[in-house]
Coordinates of C-alpha atoms in Angstrom, one line a residue:
X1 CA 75.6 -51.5 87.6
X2 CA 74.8 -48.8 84.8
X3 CA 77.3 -50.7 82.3
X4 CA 75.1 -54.0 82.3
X5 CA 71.9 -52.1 82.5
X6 CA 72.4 -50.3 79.4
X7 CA 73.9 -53.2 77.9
X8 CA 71.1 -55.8 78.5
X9 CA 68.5 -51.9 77.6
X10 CA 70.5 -52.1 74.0
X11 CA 70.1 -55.9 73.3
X12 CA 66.0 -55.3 73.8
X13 CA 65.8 -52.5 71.9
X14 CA 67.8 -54.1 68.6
X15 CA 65.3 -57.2 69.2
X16 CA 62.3 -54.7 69.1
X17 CA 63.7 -53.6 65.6
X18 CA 65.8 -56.3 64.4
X19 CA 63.8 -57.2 60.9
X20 CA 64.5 -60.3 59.3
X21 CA 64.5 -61.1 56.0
X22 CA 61.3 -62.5 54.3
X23 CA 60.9 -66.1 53.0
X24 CA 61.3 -65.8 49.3
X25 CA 58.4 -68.3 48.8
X26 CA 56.2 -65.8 50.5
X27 CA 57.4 -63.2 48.8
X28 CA 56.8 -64.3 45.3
X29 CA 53.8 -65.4 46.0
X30 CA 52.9 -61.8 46.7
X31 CA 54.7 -60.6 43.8
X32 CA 54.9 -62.6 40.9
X33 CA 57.0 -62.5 37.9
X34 CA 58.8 -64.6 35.5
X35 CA 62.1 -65.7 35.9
X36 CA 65.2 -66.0 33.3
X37 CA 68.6 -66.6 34.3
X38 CA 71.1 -64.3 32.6
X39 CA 75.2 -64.3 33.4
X40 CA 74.4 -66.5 36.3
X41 CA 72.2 -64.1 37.8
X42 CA 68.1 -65.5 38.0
X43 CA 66.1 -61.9 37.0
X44 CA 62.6 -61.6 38.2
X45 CA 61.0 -60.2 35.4
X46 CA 57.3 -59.1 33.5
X47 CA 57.1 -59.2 29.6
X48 CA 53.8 -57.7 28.7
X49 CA 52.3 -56.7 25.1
X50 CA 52.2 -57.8 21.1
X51 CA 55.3 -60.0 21.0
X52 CA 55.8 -58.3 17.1
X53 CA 55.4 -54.9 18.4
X54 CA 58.6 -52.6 19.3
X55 CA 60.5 -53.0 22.4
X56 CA 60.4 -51.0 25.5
X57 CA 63.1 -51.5 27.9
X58 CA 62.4 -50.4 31.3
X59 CA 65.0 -49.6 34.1
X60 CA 63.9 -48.8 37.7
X61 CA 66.1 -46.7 40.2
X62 CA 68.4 -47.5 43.2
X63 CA 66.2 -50.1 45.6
X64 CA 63.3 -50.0 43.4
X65 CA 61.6 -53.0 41.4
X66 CA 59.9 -53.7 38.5
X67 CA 56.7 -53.1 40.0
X68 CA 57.6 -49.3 40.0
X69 CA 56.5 -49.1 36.5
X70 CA 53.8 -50.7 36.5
X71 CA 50.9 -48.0 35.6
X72 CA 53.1 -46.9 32.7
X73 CA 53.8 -50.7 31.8
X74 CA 50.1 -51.3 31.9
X75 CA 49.4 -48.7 29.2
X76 CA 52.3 -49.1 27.2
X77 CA 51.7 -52.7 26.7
X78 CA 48.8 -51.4 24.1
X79 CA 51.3 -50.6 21.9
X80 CA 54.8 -52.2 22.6
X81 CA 56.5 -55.0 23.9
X82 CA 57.2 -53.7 27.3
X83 CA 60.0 -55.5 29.4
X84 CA 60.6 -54.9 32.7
X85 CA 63.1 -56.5 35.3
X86 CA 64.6 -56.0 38.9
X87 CA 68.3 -55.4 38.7
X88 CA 70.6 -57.1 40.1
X89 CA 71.1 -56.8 43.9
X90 CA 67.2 -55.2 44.2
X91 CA 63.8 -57.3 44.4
X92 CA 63.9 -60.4 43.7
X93 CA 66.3 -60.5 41.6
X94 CA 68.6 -60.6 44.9
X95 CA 71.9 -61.0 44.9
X96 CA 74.2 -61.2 41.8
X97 CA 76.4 -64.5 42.6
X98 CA 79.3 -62.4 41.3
X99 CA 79.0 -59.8 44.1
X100 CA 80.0 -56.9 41.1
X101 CA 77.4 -54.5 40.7
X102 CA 79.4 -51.7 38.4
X103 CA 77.9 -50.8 35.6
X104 CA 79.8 -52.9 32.9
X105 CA 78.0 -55.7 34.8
X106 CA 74.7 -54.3 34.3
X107 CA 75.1 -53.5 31.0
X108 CA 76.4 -57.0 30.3
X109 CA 73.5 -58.7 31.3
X110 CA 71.1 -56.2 29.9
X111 CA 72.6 -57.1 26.4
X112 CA 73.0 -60.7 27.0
X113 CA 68.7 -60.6 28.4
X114 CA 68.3 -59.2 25.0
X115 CA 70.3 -61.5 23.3
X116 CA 68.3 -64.6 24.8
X117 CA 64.8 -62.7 24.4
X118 CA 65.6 -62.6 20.7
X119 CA 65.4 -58.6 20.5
X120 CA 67.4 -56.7 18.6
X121 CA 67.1 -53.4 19.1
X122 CA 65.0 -51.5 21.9
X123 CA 64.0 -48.1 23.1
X124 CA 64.9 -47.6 27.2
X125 CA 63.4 -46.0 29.9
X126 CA 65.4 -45.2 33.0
X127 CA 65.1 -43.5 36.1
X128 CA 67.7 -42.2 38.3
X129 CA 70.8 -45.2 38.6
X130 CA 68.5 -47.4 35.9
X131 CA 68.5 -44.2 33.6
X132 CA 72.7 -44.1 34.0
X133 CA 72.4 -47.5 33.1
X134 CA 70.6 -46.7 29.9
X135 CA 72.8 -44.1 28.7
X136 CA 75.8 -45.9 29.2
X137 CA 74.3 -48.9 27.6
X138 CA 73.2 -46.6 24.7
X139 CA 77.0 -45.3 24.1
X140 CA 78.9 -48.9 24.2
X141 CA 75.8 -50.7 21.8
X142 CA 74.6 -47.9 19.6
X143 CA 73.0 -49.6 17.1
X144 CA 70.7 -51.3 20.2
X145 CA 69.2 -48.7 20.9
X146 CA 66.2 -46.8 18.8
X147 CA 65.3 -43.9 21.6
X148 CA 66.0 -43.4 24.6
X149 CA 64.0 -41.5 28.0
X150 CA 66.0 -40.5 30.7
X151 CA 64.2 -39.9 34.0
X152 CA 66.1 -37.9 36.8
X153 CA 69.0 -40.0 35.7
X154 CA 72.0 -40.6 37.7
X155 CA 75.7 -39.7 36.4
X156 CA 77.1 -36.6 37.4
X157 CA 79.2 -35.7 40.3
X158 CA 77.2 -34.6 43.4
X159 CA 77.8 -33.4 46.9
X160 CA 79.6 -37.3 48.2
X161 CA 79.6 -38.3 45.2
X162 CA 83.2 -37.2 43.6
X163 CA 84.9 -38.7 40.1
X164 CA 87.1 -41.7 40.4
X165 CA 86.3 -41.9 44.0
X166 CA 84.7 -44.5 45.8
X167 CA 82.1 -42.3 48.5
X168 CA 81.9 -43.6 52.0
X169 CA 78.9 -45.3 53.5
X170 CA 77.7 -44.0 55.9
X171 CA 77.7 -45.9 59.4
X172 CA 74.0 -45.7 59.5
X173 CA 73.6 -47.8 56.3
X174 CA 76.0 -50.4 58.4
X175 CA 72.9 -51.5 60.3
X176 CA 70.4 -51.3 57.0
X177 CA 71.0 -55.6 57.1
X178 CA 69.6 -55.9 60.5
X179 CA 67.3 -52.6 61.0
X180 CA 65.0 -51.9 58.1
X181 CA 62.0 -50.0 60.1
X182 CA 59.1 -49.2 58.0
X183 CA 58.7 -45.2 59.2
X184 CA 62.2 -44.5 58.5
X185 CA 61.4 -45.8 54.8
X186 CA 58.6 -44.2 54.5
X187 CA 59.9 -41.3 55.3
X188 CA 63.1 -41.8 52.9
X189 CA 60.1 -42.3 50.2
X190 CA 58.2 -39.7 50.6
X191 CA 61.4 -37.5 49.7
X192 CA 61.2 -39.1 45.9
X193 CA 57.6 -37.6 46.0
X194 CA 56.8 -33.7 45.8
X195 CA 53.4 -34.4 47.6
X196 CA 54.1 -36.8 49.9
X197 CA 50.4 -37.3 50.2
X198 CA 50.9 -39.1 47.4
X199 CA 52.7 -42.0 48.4
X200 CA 50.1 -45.2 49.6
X201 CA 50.2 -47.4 52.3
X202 CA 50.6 -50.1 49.2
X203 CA 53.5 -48.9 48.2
X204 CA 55.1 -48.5 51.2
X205 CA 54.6 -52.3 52.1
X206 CA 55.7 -53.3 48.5
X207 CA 59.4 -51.7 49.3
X208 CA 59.6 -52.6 52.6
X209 CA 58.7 -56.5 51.8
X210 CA 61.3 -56.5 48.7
X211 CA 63.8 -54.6 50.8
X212 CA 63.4 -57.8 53.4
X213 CA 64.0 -60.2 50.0
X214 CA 67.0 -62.2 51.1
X215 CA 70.4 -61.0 50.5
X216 CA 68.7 -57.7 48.9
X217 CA 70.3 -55.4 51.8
X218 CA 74.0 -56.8 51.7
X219 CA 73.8 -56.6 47.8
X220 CA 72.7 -52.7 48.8
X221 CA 75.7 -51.8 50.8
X222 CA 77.9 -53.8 48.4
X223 CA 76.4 -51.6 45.2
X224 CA 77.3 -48.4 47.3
X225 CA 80.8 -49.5 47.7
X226 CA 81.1 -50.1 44.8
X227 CA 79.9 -46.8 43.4
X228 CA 82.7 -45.2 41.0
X229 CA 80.8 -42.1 39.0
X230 CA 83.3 -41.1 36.3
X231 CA 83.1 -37.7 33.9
X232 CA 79.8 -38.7 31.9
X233 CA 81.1 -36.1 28.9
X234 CA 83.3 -38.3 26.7
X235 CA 80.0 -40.7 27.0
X236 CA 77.4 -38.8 26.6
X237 CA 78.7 -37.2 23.5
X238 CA 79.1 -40.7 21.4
X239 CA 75.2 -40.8 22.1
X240 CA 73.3 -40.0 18.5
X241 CA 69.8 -41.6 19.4
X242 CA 66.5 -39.3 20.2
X243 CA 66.6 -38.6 23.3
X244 CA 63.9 -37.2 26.1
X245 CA 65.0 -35.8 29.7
X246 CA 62.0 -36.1 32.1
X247 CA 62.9 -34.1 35.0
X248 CA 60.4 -33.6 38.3
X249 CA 60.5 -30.0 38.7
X250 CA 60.4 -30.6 42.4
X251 CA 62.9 -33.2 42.3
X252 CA 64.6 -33.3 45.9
X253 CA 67.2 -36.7 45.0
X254 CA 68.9 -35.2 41.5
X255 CA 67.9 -31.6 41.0
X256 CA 66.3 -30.7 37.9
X257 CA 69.0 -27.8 37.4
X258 CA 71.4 -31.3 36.9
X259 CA 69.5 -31.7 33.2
X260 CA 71.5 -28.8 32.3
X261 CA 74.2 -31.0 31.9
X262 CA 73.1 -33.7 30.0
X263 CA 71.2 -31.2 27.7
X264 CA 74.7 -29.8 27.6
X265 CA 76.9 -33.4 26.4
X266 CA 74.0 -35.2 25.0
X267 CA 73.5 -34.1 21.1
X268 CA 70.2 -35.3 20.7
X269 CA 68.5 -34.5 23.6
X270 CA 65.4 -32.1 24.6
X271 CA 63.6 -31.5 28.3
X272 CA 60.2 -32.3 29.6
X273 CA 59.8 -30.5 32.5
X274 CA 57.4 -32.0 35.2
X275 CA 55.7 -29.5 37.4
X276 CA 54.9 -30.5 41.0
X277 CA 56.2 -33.5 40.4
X278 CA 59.1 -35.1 42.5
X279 CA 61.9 -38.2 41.7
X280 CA 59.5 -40.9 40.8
X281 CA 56.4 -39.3 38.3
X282 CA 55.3 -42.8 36.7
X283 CA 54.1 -43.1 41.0
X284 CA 53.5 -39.6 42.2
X285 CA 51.4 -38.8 38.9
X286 CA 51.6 -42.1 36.3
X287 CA 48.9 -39.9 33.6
X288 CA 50.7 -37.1 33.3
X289 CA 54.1 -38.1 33.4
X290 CA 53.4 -40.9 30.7
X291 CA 52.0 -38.5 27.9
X292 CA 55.1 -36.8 26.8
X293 CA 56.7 -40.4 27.0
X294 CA 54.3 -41.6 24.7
X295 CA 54.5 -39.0 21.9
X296 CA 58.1 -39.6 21.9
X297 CA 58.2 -43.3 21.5
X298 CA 55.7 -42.6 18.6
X299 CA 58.0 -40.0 16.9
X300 CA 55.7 -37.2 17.2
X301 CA 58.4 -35.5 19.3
X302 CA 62.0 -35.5 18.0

């Protein structure tokens, strides 16, 4: 009698926690955006500020959206055109028809979003996998590129995460399509953030709802299969644009001691060094974070 008790026990308890997805009428509605289909792929996207002025390019992180930038976006848009999308696999964006998320992709239809937007050259802004996006962009279309700002970015070998090897997924991230509880999330947030104090209520609902976009948390699990970090050296060194590391010095995701590196294989690169600050500054701290940013895009830092 156990057997059948636990069974039936088990079948209530994944119904307790079983979260759907979210209709994506509902969901834009709540979060709106433009939308431009690139490569087959229809990106949510925001493009704010004097059409004449220089381009800003901004790339968020792994399971992020555009949203994430949006105080920065906000005050940038003074100045620049700011341009700011959810990748592919992540908002709602959703799902890339092609089921390839590897970073040739990505660069792909960054260049081809470019292409159909009529701009010609850009600076970038990345954070953590949207910041290895950058910098791989950056090295295969050099003359695309004016500078460059490099947030926590993602690239080098970690623990898990070896060269020319695909890393396992872990067998808890099997259930992410069916169980995506908002503690645990919050709890995975407040990580990126040094005071987890920090992190609202607001944002913890805007992640959840997008994570619940449909097809958002099978196109998840298929990135992370798809993971394949090789040596970032060769790259790094083609790189000749200005370049600015902004590294929380209480990062917890990609240490700050991991900016080492790229000051090491990036020629043109210097440090900003973020104290108190975790994974995600334009959230934890948008003010402070933002004003080296801004003197660098000006060229009043080199």
């Amino acid at each position: 009698m156990i057997a059948p008790i636990l069974a039936v026990a088990g079948v209530a308890v994944s119904l307790l926690v079983y979260s759907p997805d979210k209709p994506r009428a509902e969901l834009e509605a709540a979060y709106p955006g433009a939308y431009s289909t690139v490569d087959g792929v229809r990106l949510r996207l925001r493009d704010t500020g004097p059409r004449n002025a220089p381009v800003v390019i901004m790339l968020h992180g792994f399971a992020s959206s555009l949203d994430t930038w949006e105080p920065w976006a906000q005050q940038l848009s003074a100045r620049y055109r700011v341009i700011r999308f959810d990748l592919p696999g992540f908002g709602l964006t959703g799902p890339d028809p092609t089921g390839d998320y590897s970073d040739d992709r990505e660069i792909k239809i960054l260049a081809d979003l470019m292409n159909k937007l009529g701009i010609a050259r850009a600076s970038l802004i990345g954070n953590s996998l949207g910041g290895r996006i950058a910098w791989n962009f950056a090295a295969q279309h050099p003359n695309r590129v004016n500078r460059m700002v490099l947030i926590s970015p993602d690239g080098f070998a970690s623990a898990g995460f070896e060269y020319d090897k695909t890393p396992e997924t872990p067998l808890v991230m099997r259930a992410l399509p069916y169980v995506t509880p908002r503690p645990l999330l919050r709890e995975t947030l407040a990580a990126a953030y040094a005071r987890p104090e920090a992190l609202s209520d607001e944002t913890v609902t805007r992640y959840h709802d997008l994570m619940l976009a449909p097809g958002v948390r099978e196109a998840i699990l298929a990135r992370m299969e798809q993971v394949r970090l090789r040596d970032p050296a060769p790259t790094l060194a083609r790189i000749k644009i200005p370049t600015l590391l902004v590294w929380g010095e209480k990062d917890a995701m990609i240490p700050i001691s991991n900016a080492d590196d790229f000051l090491r294989d990036l020629p043109h690169a210097k440090l900003v060094r973020l104290p108190d600050l975790g994974h995600v500054p334009f959230e934890e701290n948008p003010a402070a974070s933002l004003a080296p940013v801004e003197d660098f895009l000006a060229g009043k830092t080199s």
